[in-house]
mmCIF file of C-alpha atoms in Angstrom:
data_model
loop_
_atom_site.group_PDB
_atom_site.id
_atom_site.type_symbol
_atom_site.label_atom_id
_atom_site.label_comp_id
_atom_site.label_asym_id
_atom_site.label_seq_id
_atom_site.Cartn_x
_atom_site.Cartn_y
_atom_site.Cartn_z
ATOM 1 C CA MET Q 1 -34.298 -21.568 100.119
ATOM 2 C CA SER Q 2 -32.520 -21.810 96.663
ATOM 3 C CA LYS Q 3 -32.498 -19.012 94.149
ATOM 4 C CA HIS Q 4 -34.790 -21.153 92.032
ATOM 5 C CA GLN Q 5 -37.349 -21.474 94.664
ATOM 6 C CA LEU Q 6 -37.419 -17.745 95.491
ATOM 7 C CA LYS Q 7 -38.452 -17.146 91.888
ATOM 8 C CA ALA Q 8 -40.791 -20.059 91.690
ATOM 9 C CA VAL Q 9 -44.145 -18.475 92.508
ATOM 10 C CA TYR Q 10 -46.790 -20.008 90.149
ATOM 11 C CA VAL Q 11 -48.982 -22.959 91.327
ATOM 12 C CA ILE Q 12 -49.421 -25.659 88.628
ATOM 13 C CA SER Q 13 -52.856 -24.231 87.434
ATOM 14 C CA VAL Q 14 -51.550 -20.888 86.925
ATOM 15 C CA ALA Q 15 -48.332 -22.093 85.255
ATOM 16 C CA ALA Q 16 -50.326 -24.237 82.957
ATOM 17 C CA GLU Q 17 -52.495 -21.460 81.843
ATOM 18 C CA LEU Q 18 -49.523 -19.171 81.238
ATOM 19 C CA ALA Q 19 -47.924 -22.005 79.209
ATOM 20 C CA GLY Q 20 -51.040 -22.831 77.195
ATOM 21 C CA MET Q 21 -51.246 -26.354 78.532
ATOM 22 C CA HIS Q 22 -53.242 -28.549 80.755
ATOM 23 C CA PRO Q 23 -51.913 -29.147 84.312
ATOM 24 C CA GLN Q 24 -51.735 -32.820 83.746
ATOM 25 C CA THR Q 25 -49.293 -32.107 80.785
ATOM 26 C CA LEU Q 26 -47.016 -30.345 83.240
ATOM 27 C CA ARG Q 27 -47.068 -33.365 85.444
ATOM 28 C CA ILE Q 28 -46.054 -35.589 82.557
ATOM 29 C CA TYR Q 29 -43.231 -33.294 81.594
ATOM 30 C CA GLU Q 30 -42.004 -33.299 85.097
ATOM 31 C CA ARG Q 31 -42.162 -37.173 85.274
ATOM 32 C CA ARG Q 32 -40.240 -37.285 82.090
ATOM 33 C CA GLY Q 33 -37.600 -34.997 83.382
ATOM 34 C CA LEU Q 34 -38.271 -32.151 81.007
ATOM 35 C CA VAL Q 35 -39.052 -29.540 83.758
ATOM 36 C CA SER Q 36 -38.178 -29.473 87.417
ATOM 37 C CA PRO Q 37 -40.449 -27.055 89.419
ATOM 38 C CA ALA Q 38 -39.534 -26.149 92.824
ATOM 39 C CA ARG Q 39 -41.421 -27.600 95.806
ATOM 40 C CA THR Q 40 -42.841 -26.101 98.771
ATOM 41 C CA GLU Q 41 -42.366 -27.688 102.250
ATOM 42 C CA GLY Q 42 -45.782 -29.287 101.841
ATOM 43 C CA GLY Q 43 -44.761 -30.812 98.363
ATOM 44 C CA ASN Q 44 -46.812 -28.533 96.243
ATOM 45 C CA ARG Q 45 -45.098 -27.554 92.888
ATOM 46 C CA ARG Q 46 -44.122 -23.931 92.236
ATOM 47 C CA TYR Q 47 -43.128 -22.758 88.785
ATOM 48 C CA SER Q 48 -40.826 -19.857 87.969
ATOM 49 C CA ASP Q 49 -40.860 -17.555 84.948
ATOM 50 C CA GLU Q 50 -37.902 -19.643 83.615
ATOM 51 C CA ASP Q 51 -40.097 -22.748 84.036
ATOM 52 C CA ILE Q 52 -42.862 -21.052 81.992
ATOM 53 C CA GLU Q 53 -40.394 -20.157 79.247
ATOM 54 C CA LEU Q 54 -39.140 -23.727 79.162
ATOM 55 C CA LEU Q 55 -42.759 -25.067 78.897
ATOM 56 C CA ARG Q 56 -43.442 -22.804 76.051
ATOM 57 C CA ARG Q 57 -40.267 -24.020 74.330
ATOM 58 C CA ILE Q 58 -41.437 -27.614 74.786
ATOM 59 C CA SER Q 59 -44.812 -26.591 73.236
ATOM 60 C CA GLU Q 60 -42.942 -25.292 70.318
ATOM 61 C CA LEU Q 61 -41.075 -28.397 69.756
ATOM 62 C CA THR Q 62 -44.184 -30.649 70.122
ATOM 63 C CA ASP Q 63 -45.897 -28.468 67.618
ATOM 64 C CA ALA Q 64 -42.909 -29.003 65.361
ATOM 65 C CA GLY Q 65 -43.618 -32.744 65.594
ATOM 66 C CA LEU Q 66 -41.083 -33.837 68.124
ATOM 67 C CA ASN Q 67 -41.833 -36.459 70.660
ATOM 68 C CA LEU Q 68 -40.698 -36.142 74.278
ATOM 69 C CA GLU Q 69 -37.372 -38.000 73.835
ATOM 70 C CA GLY Q 70 -36.615 -35.763 70.696
ATOM 71 C CA ILE Q 71 -37.407 -32.722 72.807
ATOM 72 C CA ARG Q 72 -35.142 -33.816 75.564
ATOM 73 C CA ARG Q 73 -32.336 -34.279 73.046
ATOM 74 C CA VAL Q 74 -32.890 -30.920 71.403
ATOM 75 C CA MET Q 75 -33.059 -29.121 74.726
ATOM 76 C CA ALA Q 76 -29.808 -30.846 75.761
ATOM 77 C CA LEU Q 77 -28.131 -29.748 72.543
ATOM 78 C CA GLU Q 78 -29.435 -26.250 72.994
ATOM 79 C CA ASN Q 79 -28.020 -26.089 76.590
ATOM 80 C CA GLU Q 80 -24.715 -27.471 75.247
ATOM 81 C CA ASN Q 81 -24.641 -24.886 72.538
ATOM 82 C CA VAL Q 82 -25.125 -22.059 75.148
ATOM 83 C CA ARG Q 83 -22.447 -23.511 77.340
ATOM 84 C CA LEU Q 84 -19.995 -23.717 74.405
ATOM 85 C CA ARG Q 85 -20.724 -20.124 73.298
ATOM 86 C CA ARG Q 86 -19.976 -19.004 76.848
ATOM 87 C CA GLU Q 87 -16.590 -20.830 76.675
ATOM 88 C CA LEU Q 88 -15.904 -19.412 73.452
ATOM 89 C CA ASP Q 89 -16.581 -15.856 74.664
ATOM 90 C CA GLN Q 90 -14.310 -16.417 77.618
ATOM 91 C CA ALA Q 91 -11.644 -17.749 75.295
ATOM 92 C CA ARG Q 92 -12.007 -14.728 73.017
ATOM 93 C CA GLU Q 93 -11.731 -12.388 75.977
ATOM 94 C CA LEU Q 94 -8.668 -14.270 77.367
ATOM 95 C CA ALA Q 95 -7.135 -14.021 73.810
ATOM 96 C CA LEU Q 96 -7.788 -10.217 73.416
ATOM 97 C CA HIS Q 97 -6.405 -9.763 76.949
ATOM 98 C CA ALA Q 98 -3.235 -11.635 76.043
ATOM 99 C CA ILE Q 99 -2.846 -9.661 72.679
ATOM 100 C CA ARG Q 100 -3.268 -6.378 74.531
ATOM 101 C CA GLU Q 101 -0.673 -7.467 77.101
ATOM 102 C CA VAL Q 102 1.892 -8.498 74.453
ATOM 103 C CA GLU Q 103 1.240 -5.211 72.741
ATOM 104 C CA ARG Q 104 1.803 -3.340 75.929
ATOM 105 C CA VAL Q 105 4.913 -5.231 76.876
ATOM 106 C CA ALA Q 106 6.605 -5.632 73.408
ATOM 107 C CA PRO Q 107 7.651 -2.084 72.985
ATOM 108 C CA ALA Q 108 9.022 -1.941 76.510
ATOM 109 C CA SER Q 109 11.247 -4.909 75.628
ATOM 110 C CA GLY Q 110 12.884 -2.946 72.980
ATOM 111 C CA GLY Q 111 11.934 -5.021 69.942
ATOM 112 C CA ASP Q 112 9.437 -6.788 67.768
ATOM 113 C CA LEU Q 113 8.367 -10.270 68.447
ATOM 114 C CA VAL Q 114 10.558 -12.806 66.262
ATOM 115 C CA PRO Q 115 8.629 -15.728 64.774
ATOM 116 C CA LEU Q 116 10.237 -19.091 65.431
ATOM 117 C CA LYS Q 117 10.713 -21.823 62.933
ATOM 118 C CA GLN Q 118 8.606 -24.786 63.690
ATOM 119 C CA ALA Q 119 9.028 -28.134 62.407
ATOM 120 C CA VAL Q 120 7.004 -31.415 62.773
ATOM 121 C CA ALA Q 121 8.865 -34.368 64.150
ATOM 122 C CA VAL Q 122 7.605 -37.922 63.405
ATOM 123 C CA PHE Q 123 8.823 -40.684 65.519
ATOM 124 C CA GLY Q 124 11.081 -42.992 63.598
ATOM 125 C CA ARG Q 125 11.579 -40.624 60.626
ATOM 126 C CA ARG Q 126 14.251 -38.112 59.934
ATOM 127 C CA ASN Q 127 12.867 -34.632 59.848
ATOM 128 C CA ALA Q 128 12.391 -33.487 56.163
ATOM 129 C CA PHE Q 129 13.662 -30.036 57.271
ATOM 130 C CA ASP Q 130 17.095 -31.328 58.239
ATOM 131 C CA ARG Q 131 19.643 -31.192 55.396
ATOM 132 C CA ASP Q 132 23.014 -32.649 55.908
#
């Protein structure tokens, strides 16, 4: 049994009541791919707390005037935003770790870091920084 299935405990009528919707609406959302409840071995739907929160978010977006395709796109963008924020947090953590490591190692090397001159080379052109 998957992690999602272990937490999926609500039958469709209870999930619909918790989300403030009609059970048929939940079936429509499932057919449209907006929600994917777990299934028992007998094929009955079981909704998790995360599913209920998702249904409430869908309800907010329909109340704001979005159609189901608009809701799908908004939710995809929201999920992408969450993913990108996680990546950014990880990159920040890696950068902080690298800075701390450089600060730790730099005094041991006996000197400060020395900046290097950088130039941009364009294929087929002479470097503007080169002077004869």
